[in-house]
Short mmCIF file of N, CA and C in Angstrom, two decimals:
data_model
loop_
_atom_site.label_atom_id
_atom_site.label_comp_id
_atom_site.label_asym_id
_atom_site.label_seq_id
_atom_site.Cartn_x
_atom_site.Cartn_y
_atom_site.Cartn_z
N LEU A 1 53.03 8.31 195.73
CA LEU A 1 53.16 7.03 196.42
C LEU A 1 51.98 6.13 196.06
N GLN A 2 50.80 6.72 195.98
CA GLN A 2 49.63 5.91 195.63
C GLN A 2 49.75 5.39 194.20
N ASP A 3 50.29 6.22 193.31
CA ASP A 3 50.50 5.79 191.92
C ASP A 3 51.40 4.56 191.86
N ILE A 4 52.44 4.56 192.67
CA ILE A 4 53.35 3.41 192.69
C ILE A 4 52.63 2.17 193.21
N LEU A 5 51.88 2.33 194.28
CA LEU A 5 51.16 1.18 194.84
C LEU A 5 50.09 0.66 193.87
N ASP A 6 49.41 1.58 193.18
CA ASP A 6 48.33 1.18 192.27
C ASP A 6 48.84 0.66 190.94
N ASN A 7 49.92 1.24 190.43
CA ASN A 7 50.36 0.94 189.07
C ASN A 7 51.74 0.32 188.97
N GLY A 8 52.40 0.13 190.10
CA GLY A 8 53.76 -0.38 190.08
C GLY A 8 53.84 -1.85 189.73
N GLU A 9 55.00 -2.23 189.28
CA GLU A 9 55.32 -3.61 188.90
C GLU A 9 56.33 -4.16 189.91
N VAL A 10 56.03 -5.32 190.46
CA VAL A 10 56.97 -5.95 191.39
C VAL A 10 58.14 -6.48 190.57
N ARG A 11 59.37 -6.09 191.00
CA ARG A 11 60.57 -6.45 190.25
C ARG A 11 61.68 -6.88 191.20
N ASP A 12 62.54 -7.77 190.71
CA ASP A 12 63.76 -8.11 191.43
C ASP A 12 64.75 -6.97 191.24
N ASP A 13 65.72 -6.88 192.17
CA ASP A 13 66.76 -5.87 192.03
C ASP A 13 68.07 -6.39 192.58
N ARG A 14 69.13 -5.59 192.47
CA ARG A 14 70.47 -6.01 192.86
C ARG A 14 70.59 -6.30 194.34
N THR A 15 69.71 -5.72 195.17
CA THR A 15 69.80 -5.92 196.62
C THR A 15 69.20 -7.24 197.07
N GLY A 16 68.37 -7.85 196.21
CA GLY A 16 67.69 -9.08 196.58
C GLY A 16 66.41 -8.83 197.35
N ILE A 17 66.11 -7.58 197.67
CA ILE A 17 64.90 -7.23 198.42
C ILE A 17 63.71 -7.09 197.48
N GLY A 18 63.95 -6.53 196.31
CA GLY A 18 62.88 -6.30 195.34
C GLY A 18 62.30 -4.91 195.47
N THR A 19 61.55 -4.52 194.46
CA THR A 19 60.94 -3.19 194.43
C THR A 19 59.54 -3.28 193.85
N ILE A 20 58.79 -2.23 194.07
CA ILE A 20 57.59 -1.96 193.29
C ILE A 20 57.98 -0.76 192.44
N SER A 21 57.93 -0.90 191.14
CA SER A 21 58.56 0.07 190.26
C SER A 21 57.59 0.66 189.25
N VAL A 22 57.74 1.97 189.01
CA VAL A 22 57.09 2.65 187.89
C VAL A 22 58.21 3.36 187.12
N PHE A 23 57.89 3.76 185.91
CA PHE A 23 58.90 4.37 185.06
C PHE A 23 58.43 5.73 184.56
N GLY A 24 59.33 6.69 184.60
CA GLY A 24 59.12 7.96 183.91
C GLY A 24 58.09 8.88 184.51
N ARG A 25 58.00 8.95 185.82
CA ARG A 25 57.06 9.87 186.44
C ARG A 25 57.68 11.25 186.58
N ASN A 26 56.84 12.28 186.61
CA ASN A 26 57.30 13.65 186.74
C ASN A 26 56.69 14.31 187.97
N LEU A 27 57.46 15.13 188.63
CA LEU A 27 57.00 15.97 189.72
C LEU A 27 57.39 17.40 189.39
N ARG A 28 56.52 18.35 189.69
CA ARG A 28 56.82 19.76 189.40
C ARG A 28 56.63 20.57 190.67
N PHE A 29 57.56 21.51 190.90
CA PHE A 29 57.50 22.36 192.07
C PHE A 29 57.78 23.80 191.65
N ASP A 30 56.89 24.70 191.97
CA ASP A 30 57.09 26.12 191.71
C ASP A 30 57.54 26.75 193.03
N LEU A 31 58.80 27.13 193.11
CA LEU A 31 59.35 27.67 194.34
C LEU A 31 58.76 29.02 194.72
N ARG A 32 58.06 29.66 193.78
CA ARG A 32 57.37 30.90 194.14
C ARG A 32 56.25 30.61 195.14
N GLY A 33 55.79 29.36 195.17
CA GLY A 33 54.73 28.96 196.10
C GLY A 33 55.25 28.43 197.42
N GLY A 34 56.56 28.37 197.58
CA GLY A 34 57.15 27.89 198.81
C GLY A 34 58.13 26.76 198.55
N PHE A 35 58.80 26.36 199.61
CA PHE A 35 59.80 25.29 199.50
C PHE A 35 59.11 23.93 199.53
N PRO A 36 59.47 23.03 198.62
CA PRO A 36 58.76 21.74 198.50
C PRO A 36 59.22 20.67 199.49
N ALA A 37 59.21 20.98 200.77
CA ALA A 37 59.60 19.99 201.77
C ALA A 37 58.45 19.00 201.97
N VAL A 38 58.76 17.73 201.85
CA VAL A 38 57.78 16.68 202.14
C VAL A 38 57.67 16.60 203.66
N THR A 39 56.45 16.72 204.16
CA THR A 39 56.26 16.81 205.61
C THR A 39 55.60 15.56 206.21
N THR A 40 55.49 14.51 205.42
CA THR A 40 54.90 13.28 205.97
C THR A 40 55.90 12.47 206.77
N LYS A 41 57.15 12.91 206.77
CA LYS A 41 58.20 12.29 207.58
C LYS A 41 59.23 13.35 207.91
N LYS A 42 60.11 13.06 208.84
CA LYS A 42 61.15 14.00 209.21
C LYS A 42 62.11 14.18 208.03
N LEU A 43 62.45 15.41 207.74
CA LEU A 43 63.41 15.72 206.69
C LEU A 43 64.75 16.00 207.35
N ALA A 44 65.75 15.23 206.99
CA ALA A 44 67.09 15.40 207.55
C ALA A 44 67.74 16.61 206.88
N TRP A 45 67.29 17.79 207.26
CA TRP A 45 67.69 19.02 206.59
C TRP A 45 69.19 19.26 206.65
N LYS A 46 69.79 19.11 207.82
CA LYS A 46 71.23 19.36 207.97
C LYS A 46 72.03 18.40 207.08
N ALA A 47 71.63 17.13 207.04
CA ALA A 47 72.31 16.15 206.19
C ALA A 47 72.13 16.49 204.72
N CYS A 48 70.95 16.97 204.36
CA CYS A 48 70.67 17.34 202.97
C CYS A 48 71.56 18.49 202.52
N VAL A 49 71.59 19.54 203.32
CA VAL A 49 72.43 20.70 202.98
C VAL A 49 73.90 20.30 202.99
N GLY A 50 74.30 19.50 203.99
CA GLY A 50 75.69 19.05 204.06
C GLY A 50 76.11 18.25 202.85
N GLU A 51 75.24 17.35 202.40
CA GLU A 51 75.57 16.55 201.21
C GLU A 51 75.69 17.44 199.98
N LEU A 52 74.79 18.38 199.83
CA LEU A 52 74.85 19.28 198.68
C LEU A 52 76.14 20.12 198.71
N LEU A 53 76.51 20.62 199.88
CA LEU A 53 77.78 21.36 199.99
C LEU A 53 78.96 20.46 199.68
N TRP A 54 78.89 19.20 200.10
CA TRP A 54 79.94 18.22 199.82
C TRP A 54 80.05 17.97 198.32
N PHE A 55 78.90 17.85 197.63
CA PHE A 55 78.92 17.71 196.17
C PHE A 55 79.57 18.93 195.54
N ILE A 56 79.14 20.12 195.95
CA ILE A 56 79.66 21.36 195.37
C ILE A 56 81.17 21.47 195.60
N GLU A 57 81.62 20.99 196.73
CA GLU A 57 83.05 21.00 197.04
C GLU A 57 83.84 20.08 196.11
N GLY A 58 83.18 19.07 195.56
CA GLY A 58 83.84 18.14 194.64
C GLY A 58 84.56 16.99 195.34
N SER A 59 84.16 16.69 196.55
CA SER A 59 84.86 15.68 197.34
C SER A 59 84.37 14.26 197.04
N SER A 60 85.27 13.31 197.22
CA SER A 60 84.92 11.88 197.15
C SER A 60 85.09 11.23 198.52
N ASP A 61 85.38 12.03 199.53
CA ASP A 61 85.72 11.55 200.86
C ASP A 61 84.48 11.53 201.76
N GLU A 62 83.99 10.34 202.05
CA GLU A 62 82.82 10.20 202.91
C GLU A 62 83.09 10.75 204.30
N ARG A 63 84.31 10.69 204.76
CA ARG A 63 84.66 11.25 206.07
C ARG A 63 84.59 12.78 206.04
N ARG A 64 84.86 13.39 204.89
CA ARG A 64 84.69 14.84 204.76
C ARG A 64 83.21 15.20 204.89
N LEU A 65 82.34 14.38 204.33
CA LEU A 65 80.90 14.60 204.50
C LEU A 65 80.53 14.53 205.97
N ALA A 66 81.08 13.57 206.71
CA ALA A 66 80.84 13.47 208.15
C ALA A 66 81.27 14.75 208.85
N GLU A 67 82.40 15.29 208.42
CA GLU A 67 82.92 16.53 209.02
C GLU A 67 81.98 17.71 208.74
N ILE A 68 81.47 17.79 207.53
CA ILE A 68 80.57 18.88 207.16
C ILE A 68 79.26 18.77 207.94
N THR A 69 78.70 17.56 208.03
CA THR A 69 77.37 17.41 208.63
C THR A 69 77.39 17.26 210.14
N HIS A 70 78.50 16.74 210.71
CA HIS A 70 78.54 16.47 212.15
C HIS A 70 79.66 17.20 212.88
N GLY A 71 80.52 17.89 212.14
CA GLY A 71 81.61 18.61 212.77
C GLY A 71 82.80 17.74 213.16
N THR A 72 82.74 16.44 212.81
CA THR A 72 83.85 15.54 213.11
C THR A 72 83.92 14.44 212.07
N ARG A 73 85.11 13.91 211.89
CA ARG A 73 85.30 12.79 210.96
C ARG A 73 85.20 11.46 211.68
N GLU A 74 85.28 11.48 213.00
CA GLU A 74 85.41 10.26 213.79
C GLU A 74 84.09 9.83 214.42
N GLY A 75 83.78 8.53 214.33
CA GLY A 75 82.71 7.93 215.09
C GLY A 75 81.29 8.25 214.66
N VAL A 76 81.10 8.89 213.54
CA VAL A 76 79.75 9.17 213.06
C VAL A 76 79.56 8.52 211.70
N THR A 77 78.32 8.24 211.37
CA THR A 77 78.01 7.69 210.06
C THR A 77 77.21 8.70 209.26
N THR A 78 77.28 8.56 207.95
CA THR A 78 76.51 9.39 207.03
C THR A 78 75.70 8.44 206.15
N ILE A 79 74.88 9.01 205.30
CA ILE A 79 74.11 8.16 204.38
C ILE A 79 75.02 7.46 203.37
N TRP A 80 76.27 7.91 203.26
CA TRP A 80 77.23 7.31 202.34
C TRP A 80 78.15 6.28 203.01
N THR A 81 78.13 6.17 204.33
CA THR A 81 79.02 5.25 205.03
C THR A 81 78.88 3.81 204.54
N PRO A 82 77.66 3.27 204.39
CA PRO A 82 77.56 1.88 203.91
C PRO A 82 78.21 1.66 202.55
N ASN A 83 78.15 2.67 201.68
CA ASN A 83 78.79 2.54 200.37
C ASN A 83 80.31 2.55 200.50
N ALA A 84 80.83 3.41 201.37
CA ALA A 84 82.28 3.49 201.57
C ALA A 84 82.83 2.19 202.17
N LEU A 85 82.00 1.50 202.95
CA LEU A 85 82.44 0.27 203.63
C LEU A 85 82.01 -1.01 202.92
N ALA A 86 81.31 -0.89 201.81
CA ALA A 86 80.78 -2.06 201.11
C ALA A 86 81.90 -2.98 200.64
N PRO A 87 81.75 -4.29 200.86
CA PRO A 87 82.79 -5.24 200.45
C PRO A 87 83.15 -5.17 198.96
N TYR A 88 82.18 -4.88 198.11
CA TYR A 88 82.48 -4.78 196.68
C TYR A 88 83.31 -3.53 196.37
N TRP A 89 83.25 -2.51 197.23
CA TRP A 89 83.93 -1.25 196.95
C TRP A 89 85.28 -1.12 197.64
N LYS A 90 85.41 -1.58 198.87
CA LYS A 90 86.62 -1.33 199.67
C LYS A 90 87.93 -1.66 198.94
N PRO A 91 88.01 -2.77 198.18
CA PRO A 91 89.28 -3.03 197.47
C PRO A 91 89.65 -1.97 196.43
N LYS A 92 88.65 -1.22 195.94
CA LYS A 92 88.90 -0.19 194.94
C LYS A 92 89.22 1.17 195.56
N ALA A 93 88.86 1.36 196.83
CA ALA A 93 89.03 2.65 197.49
C ALA A 93 90.51 2.99 197.64
N SER A 94 90.84 4.26 197.42
CA SER A 94 92.22 4.72 197.55
C SER A 94 92.58 5.05 198.99
N PHE A 95 91.59 5.32 199.83
CA PHE A 95 91.81 5.64 201.24
C PHE A 95 90.52 5.35 201.99
N GLU A 96 90.60 5.31 203.31
CA GLU A 96 89.41 5.04 204.11
C GLU A 96 88.40 6.18 203.92
N GLY A 97 87.20 5.81 203.52
CA GLY A 97 86.17 6.81 203.26
C GLY A 97 86.08 7.22 201.81
N ASP A 98 87.00 6.75 200.98
CA ASP A 98 86.97 7.10 199.55
C ASP A 98 85.77 6.46 198.87
N LEU A 99 85.02 7.25 198.12
CA LEU A 99 83.87 6.77 197.36
C LEU A 99 84.12 6.77 195.86
N GLY A 100 85.29 7.19 195.46
CA GLY A 100 85.61 7.21 194.04
C GLY A 100 85.08 8.46 193.36
N ARG A 101 84.76 8.32 192.09
CA ARG A 101 84.42 9.48 191.27
C ARG A 101 82.91 9.72 191.25
N VAL A 102 82.35 9.91 192.46
CA VAL A 102 80.91 10.13 192.63
C VAL A 102 80.52 11.58 192.31
N TYR A 103 79.26 11.90 192.52
CA TYR A 103 78.64 13.16 192.11
C TYR A 103 79.56 14.38 192.06
N GLY A 104 80.00 14.84 193.20
CA GLY A 104 80.76 16.08 193.26
C GLY A 104 82.03 16.03 192.44
N VAL A 105 82.66 14.87 192.41
CA VAL A 105 83.89 14.73 191.61
C VAL A 105 83.55 14.93 190.14
N GLN A 106 82.45 14.33 189.68
CA GLN A 106 82.03 14.51 188.29
C GLN A 106 81.66 15.96 188.02
N TRP A 107 80.99 16.60 188.95
CA TRP A 107 80.59 18.00 188.77
C TRP A 107 81.79 18.92 188.67
N ARG A 108 82.83 18.67 189.48
CA ARG A 108 83.93 19.61 189.60
C ARG A 108 85.21 19.16 188.89
N ASP A 109 85.29 17.87 188.51
CA ASP A 109 86.53 17.34 187.93
C ASP A 109 86.23 16.27 186.89
N TRP A 110 85.38 16.60 185.91
CA TRP A 110 85.04 15.68 184.83
C TRP A 110 86.29 15.49 183.98
N GLN A 111 86.71 14.24 183.85
CA GLN A 111 87.93 13.97 183.09
C GLN A 111 87.64 13.99 181.60
N ARG A 112 88.28 14.92 180.94
CA ARG A 112 88.14 15.00 179.49
C ARG A 112 89.04 13.95 178.85
N PRO A 113 88.71 13.52 177.65
CA PRO A 113 89.56 12.53 176.97
C PRO A 113 90.96 13.07 176.74
N LEU A 114 91.89 12.15 176.69
CA LEU A 114 93.27 12.53 176.39
C LEU A 114 93.41 12.84 174.91
N TYR A 115 93.99 13.96 174.62
CA TYR A 115 94.31 14.33 173.24
C TYR A 115 95.82 14.39 173.17
N GLY A 116 96.41 13.46 172.44
CA GLY A 116 97.85 13.36 172.46
C GLY A 116 98.27 12.87 173.84
N ASN A 117 99.14 13.59 174.50
CA ASN A 117 99.58 13.20 175.84
C ASN A 117 99.03 14.13 176.93
N THR A 118 98.08 14.99 176.59
CA THR A 118 97.59 15.93 177.58
C THR A 118 96.11 15.67 177.86
N GLY A 119 95.80 15.35 179.10
CA GLY A 119 94.42 15.22 179.53
C GLY A 119 94.15 16.30 180.55
N TYR A 120 92.92 16.71 180.64
CA TYR A 120 92.59 17.73 181.62
C TYR A 120 91.13 17.56 182.03
N SER A 121 90.80 18.23 183.10
CA SER A 121 89.45 18.09 183.62
C SER A 121 88.62 19.32 183.34
N LEU A 122 87.32 19.15 183.47
CA LEU A 122 86.36 20.22 183.25
C LEU A 122 85.58 20.42 184.54
N ASP A 123 85.50 21.63 185.01
CA ASP A 123 84.69 21.97 186.17
C ASP A 123 83.30 22.32 185.63
N GLN A 124 82.43 21.30 185.58
CA GLN A 124 81.09 21.50 185.02
C GLN A 124 80.30 22.56 185.77
N LEU A 125 80.42 22.57 187.07
CA LEU A 125 79.64 23.51 187.87
C LEU A 125 80.06 24.95 187.58
N ARG A 126 81.37 25.20 187.55
CA ARG A 126 81.87 26.54 187.25
C ARG A 126 81.43 26.95 185.84
N GLU A 127 81.57 26.03 184.87
CA GLU A 127 81.18 26.35 183.50
C GLU A 127 79.68 26.63 183.40
N LEU A 128 78.88 25.85 184.12
CA LEU A 128 77.43 26.06 184.14
C LEU A 128 77.09 27.45 184.66
N LEU A 129 77.68 27.82 185.79
CA LEU A 129 77.40 29.14 186.37
C LEU A 129 77.85 30.26 185.44
N ASP A 130 79.03 30.12 184.84
CA ASP A 130 79.52 31.13 183.90
C ASP A 130 78.59 31.26 182.71
N ASN A 131 78.17 30.11 182.15
CA ASN A 131 77.32 30.13 180.96
C ASN A 131 75.92 30.66 181.25
N LEU A 132 75.39 30.38 182.44
CA LEU A 132 74.08 30.94 182.80
C LEU A 132 74.14 32.46 182.82
N GLN A 133 75.26 33.02 183.24
CA GLN A 133 75.42 34.47 183.28
C GLN A 133 75.70 35.04 181.89
N LYS A 134 76.58 34.40 181.13
CA LYS A 134 76.99 34.92 179.82
C LYS A 134 75.93 34.72 178.74
N ASP A 135 75.25 33.57 178.79
CA ASP A 135 74.30 33.21 177.74
C ASP A 135 73.05 32.59 178.36
N PRO A 136 72.24 33.41 179.05
CA PRO A 136 71.08 32.84 179.74
C PRO A 136 70.10 32.14 178.82
N ASN A 137 70.08 32.49 177.52
CA ASN A 137 69.16 31.85 176.59
C ASN A 137 69.69 30.53 176.03
N GLY A 138 70.90 30.17 176.41
CA GLY A 138 71.50 28.93 175.91
C GLY A 138 70.67 27.70 176.29
N ARG A 139 70.81 26.67 175.49
CA ARG A 139 70.06 25.43 175.73
C ARG A 139 70.98 24.30 176.17
N ARG A 140 72.20 24.66 176.55
CA ARG A 140 73.17 23.64 176.96
C ARG A 140 73.57 23.78 178.43
N HIS A 141 72.71 24.32 179.23
CA HIS A 141 72.99 24.51 180.66
C HIS A 141 72.71 23.20 181.39
N ILE A 142 73.66 22.28 181.28
CA ILE A 142 73.48 20.93 181.79
C ILE A 142 74.61 20.57 182.75
N LEU A 143 74.24 19.89 183.82
CA LEU A 143 75.19 19.35 184.80
C LEU A 143 74.89 17.85 184.89
N THR A 144 75.92 17.02 184.69
CA THR A 144 75.70 15.58 184.71
C THR A 144 76.69 14.88 185.63
N ALA A 145 76.21 13.83 186.26
CA ALA A 145 77.07 12.99 187.09
C ALA A 145 77.23 11.61 186.46
N TRP A 146 76.46 11.32 185.40
CA TRP A 146 76.51 10.02 184.76
C TRP A 146 77.65 10.00 183.75
N ASN A 147 78.72 9.33 184.12
CA ASN A 147 79.89 9.23 183.27
C ASN A 147 80.12 7.75 183.00
N PRO A 148 79.61 7.23 181.87
CA PRO A 148 79.68 5.79 181.61
C PRO A 148 81.08 5.21 181.69
N GLY A 149 82.09 6.01 181.33
CA GLY A 149 83.47 5.53 181.35
C GLY A 149 84.04 5.41 182.75
N GLU A 150 83.33 5.93 183.76
CA GLU A 150 83.86 5.89 185.12
C GLU A 150 82.89 5.26 186.13
N LEU A 151 81.82 4.64 185.67
CA LEU A 151 80.87 4.02 186.60
C LEU A 151 81.55 2.98 187.49
N ASP A 152 82.52 2.27 186.95
CA ASP A 152 83.22 1.26 187.75
C ASP A 152 84.17 1.89 188.77
N GLN A 153 84.34 3.20 188.71
CA GLN A 153 85.19 3.92 189.67
C GLN A 153 84.36 4.66 190.71
N MET A 154 83.09 4.28 190.84
CA MET A 154 82.18 4.91 191.79
C MET A 154 81.66 3.85 192.76
N ALA A 155 81.62 4.19 194.04
CA ALA A 155 81.06 3.27 195.03
C ALA A 155 79.58 3.01 194.74
N LEU A 156 78.90 4.00 194.19
CA LEU A 156 77.49 3.89 193.80
C LEU A 156 77.27 4.78 192.59
N PRO A 157 76.76 4.22 191.49
CA PRO A 157 76.47 5.07 190.33
C PRO A 157 75.41 6.11 190.72
N PRO A 158 75.46 7.29 190.10
CA PRO A 158 74.54 8.35 190.49
C PRO A 158 73.08 8.00 190.23
N CYS A 159 72.22 8.43 191.14
CA CYS A 159 70.77 8.28 190.97
C CYS A 159 70.21 9.51 190.28
N HIS A 160 70.51 10.70 190.80
CA HIS A 160 70.12 11.91 190.07
C HIS A 160 71.26 12.21 189.12
N VAL A 161 71.03 11.89 187.86
CA VAL A 161 72.12 11.82 186.89
C VAL A 161 72.33 13.10 186.10
N MET A 162 71.29 13.90 185.94
CA MET A 162 71.45 15.08 185.10
C MET A 162 70.46 16.16 185.49
N SER A 163 70.91 17.39 185.41
CA SER A 163 70.04 18.55 185.60
C SER A 163 70.26 19.49 184.43
N GLN A 164 69.15 20.02 183.91
CA GLN A 164 69.22 21.04 182.88
C GLN A 164 68.54 22.29 183.41
N PHE A 165 69.16 23.44 183.12
CA PHE A 165 68.67 24.71 183.65
C PHE A 165 68.18 25.59 182.51
N TYR A 166 67.17 26.40 182.82
CA TYR A 166 66.51 27.26 181.83
C TYR A 166 66.23 28.60 182.48
N VAL A 167 66.58 29.67 181.77
CA VAL A 167 66.31 31.03 182.24
C VAL A 167 65.23 31.62 181.35
N ASN A 168 64.10 32.03 181.96
CA ASN A 168 63.02 32.60 181.14
C ASN A 168 63.24 34.10 180.92
N LYS A 169 62.29 34.73 180.20
CA LYS A 169 62.43 36.14 179.86
C LYS A 169 62.45 37.05 181.08
N ASN A 170 61.91 36.58 182.20
CA ASN A 170 61.93 37.36 183.44
C ASN A 170 63.17 37.07 184.28
N ARG A 171 64.10 36.33 183.69
CA ARG A 171 65.35 35.93 184.34
C ARG A 171 65.11 35.05 185.56
N GLU A 172 64.04 34.25 185.50
CA GLU A 172 63.77 33.26 186.53
C GLU A 172 64.40 31.95 186.09
N LEU A 173 64.99 31.25 187.04
CA LEU A 173 65.72 30.02 186.76
C LEU A 173 64.85 28.81 187.03
N SER A 174 64.79 27.90 186.06
CA SER A 174 64.11 26.62 186.22
C SER A 174 65.13 25.52 186.11
N CYS A 175 64.85 24.40 186.77
CA CYS A 175 65.73 23.24 186.72
C CYS A 175 64.89 22.00 186.45
N HIS A 176 65.35 21.21 185.50
CA HIS A 176 64.73 19.91 185.22
C HIS A 176 65.77 18.86 185.58
N MET A 177 65.47 18.06 186.59
CA MET A 177 66.40 17.05 187.05
C MET A 177 65.87 15.67 186.67
N TYR A 178 66.75 14.85 186.10
CA TYR A 178 66.40 13.47 185.75
C TYR A 178 67.03 12.54 186.78
N GLN A 179 66.21 11.68 187.35
CA GLN A 179 66.69 10.74 188.34
C GLN A 179 66.39 9.34 187.84
N ARG A 180 67.42 8.52 187.72
CA ARG A 180 67.25 7.18 187.16
C ARG A 180 66.62 6.21 188.14
N SER A 181 66.80 6.48 189.43
CA SER A 181 66.33 5.56 190.46
C SER A 181 66.18 6.31 191.77
N VAL A 182 65.15 5.92 192.55
CA VAL A 182 64.96 6.53 193.86
C VAL A 182 64.06 5.64 194.70
N ASP A 183 64.39 5.57 195.97
CA ASP A 183 63.50 4.96 196.94
C ASP A 183 62.52 6.07 197.33
N VAL A 184 61.32 6.01 196.78
CA VAL A 184 60.37 7.11 196.93
C VAL A 184 59.99 7.35 198.40
N PHE A 185 59.80 6.28 199.14
CA PHE A 185 59.39 6.43 200.53
C PHE A 185 60.53 6.99 201.39
N LEU A 186 61.75 6.64 201.09
CA LEU A 186 62.88 7.02 201.94
C LEU A 186 63.68 8.20 201.38
N GLY A 187 64.14 8.09 200.14
CA GLY A 187 65.10 9.05 199.61
C GLY A 187 64.52 10.24 198.86
N LEU A 188 63.35 10.08 198.28
CA LEU A 188 62.82 11.17 197.44
C LEU A 188 62.63 12.49 198.18
N PRO A 189 62.10 12.50 199.41
CA PRO A 189 61.98 13.80 200.10
C PRO A 189 63.35 14.50 200.23
N PHE A 190 64.39 13.74 200.47
CA PHE A 190 65.75 14.26 200.57
C PHE A 190 66.19 14.82 199.22
N ASN A 191 65.94 14.06 198.13
CA ASN A 191 66.32 14.50 196.80
C ASN A 191 65.57 15.75 196.37
N ILE A 192 64.29 15.84 196.69
CA ILE A 192 63.50 17.03 196.34
C ILE A 192 64.10 18.25 197.03
N ALA A 193 64.39 18.13 198.31
CA ALA A 193 64.96 19.27 199.06
C ALA A 193 66.33 19.65 198.50
N SER A 194 67.13 18.69 198.13
CA SER A 194 68.46 18.95 197.59
C SER A 194 68.35 19.63 196.22
#
């Protein structure tokens, strides 16, 4: 946070609020030393786990996220509710709460190009898990949510766009996650925990 305040550049953004921005910073966490929970503010742990389960499920339904995190679809909001209700998105939504082809959909139902008249999807998460087991030394253990051909079909383009996994000789798993954008004060503690 101090690096951003000391070295950041004031920039305009799509929200009209503006940002103080830095580019290409890295954070490293060794889970052998403990869980990297940021403790300078409350961590919405239940919402974090619920969102991750929602991604893994492959859902685009913001109301399903409400059900996972609050036990009901009715009368509660999630961190995704404003996106589901955004005026720019609602005309594109297929149903109330639809967020389009966001994270989990890309992870579990990546649309492959049509070859001839047959198109099919790829379950990136299943393939990743299978490949980590079959070929732990592989260098292609990647999960991505950034699908340029479908960005217009998403209520919000992904912020954490890609993760690459690495298995060392001791069979310990490492993950390198690339995030294109983050509100460091608000969202980063949530993203680190996720």
